[in-house]
Short mmCIF file of C-alpha atoms in Angstrom, two decimals:
data_model
loop_
_atom_site.label_atom_id
_atom_site.label_comp_id
_atom_site.label_asym_id
_atom_site.label_seq_id
_atom_site.Cartn_x
_atom_site.Cartn_y
_atom_site.Cartn_z
CA MET A 1 -144.27 52.68 35.91
CA LYS A 2 -145.34 56.63 35.02
CA ASN A 3 -147.97 54.64 33.66
CA ASN A 4 -148.98 52.91 36.68
CA LEU A 5 -148.78 56.10 38.52
CA LYS A 6 -151.27 57.33 36.09
CA LYS A 7 -153.40 54.49 37.09
CA THR A 8 -153.81 54.49 40.29
CA ASN A 9 -154.34 58.28 40.26
CA ASP A 10 -157.31 57.65 37.86
CA ALA A 11 -158.36 54.92 40.45
CA SER A 12 -158.00 57.19 43.63
CA SER A 13 -159.90 60.24 41.34
CA ALA A 14 -163.11 57.73 40.80
CA TRP A 15 -163.16 56.42 44.60
CA LEU A 16 -163.24 60.80 45.54
CA ALA A 17 -165.81 61.24 42.84
CA GLN A 18 -167.68 58.74 43.83
CA ARG A 19 -167.72 58.89 47.80
CA ILE A 20 -169.15 62.91 47.35
CA SER A 21 -171.67 61.71 44.23
CA ALA A 22 -172.90 59.48 47.74
CA VAL A 23 -172.32 62.78 49.99
CA ALA A 24 -174.14 64.66 47.15
CA LEU A 25 -177.04 61.79 47.25
CA PHE A 26 -177.77 61.14 50.56
CA PRO A 27 -180.31 64.18 50.95
CA LEU A 28 -181.43 64.21 47.02
CA LEU A 29 -182.71 60.61 47.92
CA ILE A 30 -184.47 62.11 50.95
CA TRP A 31 -186.57 64.14 48.94
CA PHE A 32 -186.22 62.25 45.92
CA VAL A 33 -188.76 59.54 48.10
CA TYR A 34 -190.90 62.79 48.80
CA PHE A 35 -191.46 63.89 45.89
CA ILE A 36 -192.65 59.75 44.43
CA PHE A 37 -195.13 60.53 47.44
CA VAL A 38 -196.70 63.67 45.71
CA VAL A 39 -196.58 62.01 42.21
CA ALA A 40 -197.98 58.84 43.49
CA GLU A 41 -200.85 61.44 44.57
CA TYR A 42 -201.49 63.07 41.62
CA ARG A 43 -202.89 60.32 38.93
CA ASP A 44 -203.62 62.91 36.22
CA PHE A 45 -200.53 63.65 34.22
CA ASP A 46 -201.25 67.49 33.62
CA LEU A 47 -201.23 67.50 37.59
CA VAL A 48 -197.72 65.89 37.50
CA ILE A 49 -196.90 68.13 35.02
CA SER A 50 -198.38 71.34 36.61
CA MET A 51 -195.51 69.96 39.18
CA PHE A 52 -192.72 71.20 37.02
CA ALA A 53 -193.37 75.25 37.27
CA SER A 54 -191.00 74.95 40.69
CA PRO A 55 -187.48 75.69 39.89
CA PHE A 56 -186.61 73.98 42.65
CA ILE A 57 -188.41 70.87 41.99
CA VAL A 58 -186.92 71.41 38.71
CA LEU A 59 -183.07 71.63 39.80
CA PHE A 60 -183.82 68.59 42.00
CA LEU A 61 -184.74 66.00 40.12
CA ALA A 62 -182.33 67.43 37.24
CA PHE A 63 -179.49 66.87 39.71
CA PHE A 64 -180.92 63.98 40.96
CA ILE A 65 -180.63 61.61 38.26
CA ASN A 66 -177.55 63.49 37.03
CA VAL A 67 -175.60 62.79 39.59
CA GLY A 68 -177.34 59.23 40.29
CA LEU A 69 -176.54 58.14 37.11
CA TYR A 70 -172.65 59.56 37.21
CA HIS A 71 -172.75 57.28 40.23
CA GLY A 72 -174.26 54.51 38.99
CA TYR A 73 -172.19 54.64 36.20
CA LEU A 74 -169.07 54.39 38.99
CA GLY A 75 -170.26 51.85 40.70
CA VAL A 76 -171.55 49.33 37.34
CA LYS A 77 -167.68 50.06 36.34
CA GLU A 78 -165.64 48.83 39.49
CA ILE A 79 -168.47 45.68 39.26
CA ILE A 80 -167.29 45.20 36.07
CA GLU A 81 -163.44 45.88 36.44
CA ASP A 82 -163.93 43.20 38.96
CA TYR A 83 -165.46 40.56 37.84
CA VAL A 84 -164.69 40.40 34.04
CA HIS A 85 -161.27 39.29 32.92
CA CYS A 86 -161.69 39.81 29.48
CA GLN A 87 -160.04 42.29 28.74
CA LYS A 88 -162.20 43.12 25.16
CA ALA A 89 -165.42 42.52 26.76
CA LYS A 90 -164.25 44.85 29.93
CA ILE A 91 -163.57 47.97 27.60
CA SER A 92 -166.40 47.34 25.55
CA LEU A 93 -168.86 46.93 28.56
CA ILE A 94 -167.68 49.86 30.19
CA LEU A 95 -167.24 51.93 26.48
CA MET A 96 -171.40 50.57 26.68
CA PHE A 97 -172.94 51.33 29.98
CA LYS A 98 -170.87 54.89 29.39
CA PHE A 99 -172.90 55.68 26.20
CA ILE A 100 -176.06 54.59 28.04
CA THR A 101 -174.99 56.74 31.25
CA ILE A 102 -174.42 59.73 28.84
CA ILE A 103 -177.29 59.30 26.87
CA SER A 104 -179.77 58.71 29.44
CA ALA A 105 -179.12 61.19 31.36
CA VAL A 106 -179.52 63.89 28.48
CA ALA A 107 -182.74 62.29 27.71
CA GLY A 108 -183.85 63.09 31.61
CA ILE A 109 -182.09 66.77 31.43
CA CYS A 110 -183.95 67.38 28.06
CA SER A 111 -187.29 66.27 29.24
CA ILE A 112 -187.50 67.99 32.34
CA LEU A 113 -186.29 71.11 30.91
CA VAL A 114 -189.05 70.76 28.49
CA LEU A 115 -191.68 70.13 31.13
CA HIS A 116 -190.91 73.48 32.63
CA LEU A 117 -190.84 75.52 29.91
CA SER A 118 -193.81 73.82 29.06
CA THR A 119 -195.40 75.40 32.08
CA PHE A 120 -194.57 79.04 30.97
CA ASN A 121 -197.81 81.08 30.00
CA ILE A 122 -196.90 82.22 26.56
CA ASP A 123 -199.66 85.21 25.46
CA MET B 1 -142.58 43.60 34.20
CA LYS B 2 -140.65 40.80 32.52
CA ASN B 3 -142.28 38.07 33.89
CA ASN B 4 -145.31 38.26 32.07
CA SER B 5 -147.32 34.48 32.68
CA MET B 6 -147.21 35.22 36.23
CA GLU B 7 -148.78 38.34 35.97
CA LYS B 8 -151.99 37.06 34.28
CA ASN B 9 -152.04 34.25 36.25
CA ARG B 10 -152.12 35.50 39.30
CA PRO B 11 -154.94 34.80 41.78
CA ILE B 12 -157.90 37.61 41.47
CA SER B 13 -160.05 39.09 43.76
CA PRO B 14 -162.53 38.69 44.75
CA HIS B 15 -162.26 34.70 46.25
CA LEU B 16 -166.06 33.95 46.57
CA SER B 17 -165.89 30.49 46.44
CA VAL B 18 -163.76 29.90 49.65
CA TYR B 19 -165.88 31.73 52.27
CA LYS B 20 -168.83 31.24 54.36
CA LEU B 21 -171.75 33.70 52.99
CA GLN B 22 -171.92 35.52 56.32
CA ILE B 23 -173.84 38.88 57.54
CA THR B 24 -171.22 41.44 56.37
CA SER B 25 -169.57 39.98 53.20
CA GLY B 26 -173.67 38.75 51.92
CA LEU B 27 -174.76 42.63 52.91
CA SER B 28 -171.66 43.54 50.97
CA ILE B 29 -172.71 41.62 47.98
CA LEU B 30 -176.31 43.13 48.44
CA HIS B 31 -174.77 46.45 48.71
CA ARG B 32 -173.76 46.01 44.70
CA ILE B 33 -176.83 44.13 43.85
CA THR B 34 -178.55 46.80 44.70
CA GLY B 35 -176.79 49.36 43.13
CA ALA B 36 -176.51 47.98 39.53
CA TYR B 37 -180.38 47.41 40.23
CA LEU B 38 -181.00 51.07 41.12
CA TYR B 39 -179.07 52.21 37.88
CA PHE B 40 -180.89 50.25 36.58
CA GLY B 41 -184.22 51.36 37.40
CA LEU B 42 -182.37 55.72 37.42
CA VAL B 43 -182.26 55.00 33.39
CA ILE B 44 -185.79 53.62 33.03
CA PHE B 45 -186.84 57.27 35.03
CA ALA B 46 -185.31 59.23 33.39
CA TRP B 47 -186.64 56.98 30.08
CA LEU B 48 -190.02 57.05 31.84
CA ILE B 49 -189.82 61.09 31.67
CA PHE B 50 -188.96 61.67 28.19
CA THR B 51 -191.96 59.20 27.42
CA LEU B 52 -194.09 61.66 29.61
CA VAL B 53 -193.29 64.67 27.54
CA TYR B 54 -192.40 63.48 24.00
CA TYR B 55 -195.13 60.07 24.25
CA PRO B 56 -197.67 60.67 26.61
CA ASP B 57 -199.94 58.41 24.77
CA SER B 58 -198.27 55.71 24.80
CA LEU B 59 -197.56 56.14 28.16
CA GLU B 60 -201.00 55.95 29.22
CA ALA B 61 -201.48 53.12 26.78
CA PHE B 62 -198.45 51.16 28.66
CA ILE B 63 -199.97 52.14 32.17
CA VAL B 64 -203.36 51.02 31.18
CA THR B 65 -202.17 47.96 29.92
CA LEU B 66 -199.94 47.29 33.38
CA GLY B 67 -203.28 47.71 35.11
CA ASN B 68 -205.34 45.66 32.80
CA ASN B 69 -202.76 42.32 32.80
CA ILE B 70 -202.26 40.54 35.99
CA PHE B 71 -199.31 38.85 35.16
CA LEU B 72 -197.73 42.29 34.16
CA LYS B 73 -198.85 44.02 37.10
CA ILE B 74 -197.49 41.66 39.88
CA ILE B 75 -194.49 41.61 38.37
CA SER B 76 -194.08 45.73 37.64
CA LYS B 77 -195.15 45.48 41.52
CA LEU B 78 -192.87 43.39 42.55
CA MET B 79 -189.62 45.11 40.97
CA LEU B 80 -191.01 48.00 42.15
CA PHE B 81 -190.85 46.87 45.81
CA GLY B 82 -187.07 45.70 44.89
CA TRP B 83 -186.81 49.08 43.96
CA THR B 84 -187.90 50.85 46.98
CA PHE B 85 -186.16 48.19 48.89
CA ALA B 86 -182.88 48.32 47.15
CA LEU B 87 -183.11 52.75 47.45
CA PHE B 88 -183.42 52.17 51.32
CA TYR B 89 -181.23 49.57 51.53
CA HIS B 90 -178.15 51.06 49.49
CA GLN B 91 -178.78 54.64 51.02
CA LEU B 92 -178.31 53.09 54.88
CA ASN B 93 -175.38 50.49 53.27
CA GLY B 94 -173.63 53.59 51.81
CA LEU B 95 -174.11 55.45 54.93
CA ARG B 96 -172.15 52.60 56.33
CA HIS B 97 -169.55 52.64 53.82
CA LEU B 98 -168.67 57.12 54.25
CA PHE B 99 -168.14 55.77 58.09
CA TRP B 100 -166.14 53.26 57.33
CA ASP B 101 -164.03 55.48 55.31
CA ILE B 102 -163.72 58.42 57.82
CA GLY B 103 -161.86 55.24 60.22
CA LYS B 104 -165.40 54.18 62.17
CA GLY B 105 -166.98 51.17 62.51
CA PHE B 106 -164.82 48.69 61.80
CA ASP B 107 -164.66 46.34 64.13
CA LEU B 108 -165.94 43.36 63.91
CA LYS B 109 -168.66 43.41 66.18
CA THR B 110 -169.72 46.94 65.50
CA ALA B 111 -169.82 45.88 61.91
CA THR B 112 -172.24 42.92 62.54
CA ARG B 113 -174.94 44.96 64.48
CA THR B 114 -174.99 48.09 62.25
CA GLY B 115 -175.09 44.86 59.27
CA TRP B 116 -178.49 43.50 60.90
CA LEU B 117 -179.96 47.25 61.89
CA VAL B 118 -178.85 48.91 58.66
CA PHE B 119 -180.57 45.60 57.06
CA ILE B 120 -183.69 45.62 59.01
CA LEU B 121 -184.54 49.38 59.40
CA ALA B 122 -184.21 49.24 55.28
CA ILE B 123 -187.05 46.40 55.58
CA MET B 124 -188.78 48.43 57.92
CA LEU B 125 -188.54 51.50 55.69
CA THR B 126 -189.85 49.70 52.49
CA PHE B 127 -192.81 48.25 54.09
CA GLY B 128 -193.61 51.67 55.92
CA SER B 129 -193.13 53.85 52.62
CA TRP B 130 -195.82 51.01 50.89
CA PHE B 131 -198.44 50.88 53.70
CA LEU B 132 -198.23 55.23 53.70
CA ALA B 133 -198.72 54.76 49.67
CA CYS B 134 -201.53 52.65 50.04
CA LYS B 135 -203.55 54.71 52.04
CA TYR B 136 -202.91 57.87 49.74
CA TYR B 137 -203.83 55.99 46.52
CA SER B 138 -207.39 53.99 48.71
CA ALA B 139 -207.10 58.27 50.44
CA GLN B 140 -207.35 59.60 46.80
CA ASN B 141 -210.58 57.69 45.86
CA VAL B 142 -212.61 59.82 48.74
CA ASP B 143 -212.39 63.26 48.68
CA VAL B 144 -209.09 65.14 48.34
CA ILE B 145 -208.20 67.87 46.64
CA PRO B 146 -204.65 67.85 45.23
CA GLU B 147 -202.76 71.57 45.53
CA ALA B 148 -202.22 71.84 42.32
CA VAL B 149 -205.96 72.35 41.72
CA ILE B 150 -206.18 74.74 44.40
CA ILE B 151 -203.74 76.89 42.76
CA GLU B 152 -205.02 77.30 39.26
CA GLU B 153 -208.69 77.56 40.88
CA ASN B 154 -206.73 80.71 42.73
CA GLU B 155 -205.14 81.91 39.08
#
């Protein structure tokens, strides 16, 4: 009984986290479309990198990638829980996607930070 | 808790095979598919930035390869087009889902109507954004000075 209660609690908090990240993603996605348009205009890596001098772009992009990946992970987990019925496959698939999510988020954040730092003038 | 076999063999939702595909259920499935595809794209995007930082030469070579091979070019453009549609569709339909969560727009007529609205709007936004992007791309070749160049010159 206690275990069941804990399970429902986990599920409802995942539900809530999904909605909250969705609300956060709504304005971020609009900004992201605008960002891609600007990037598409600069057909040169150096120009794209020079955009990362702005702290707002760095913050927005980092936030977008992280919240997006988190929201995506929750969604993929839900899909797996619905369609994969073998317990072992389910758990290992979810674990795999958790790993992919975390490592992608870390890679994204670190790269954005490096890009931001590379635009500083050190001399 | 005692009757374990009954618990194991009970029917499991979603019972996809017993339903006829309707606009509402079809869009609901599309929401999941686009969501999974967006996740896949976002992972690629994160690693693309990673490559831009640590292996810019490889990224440049990759882009050149994409541009030269007609097959790869079409495939990548199609995937990107699909991602754009997924982005707009998932965002608009997500808004619909959020409205359902606060208990609005539940009746069948409204749900069907907003469903069509969302679907058509997403297609229009997709084509519109690609049209704009192509315009940017062709205008670039003529005479557009990017902002960053102006800033650098001012400094």
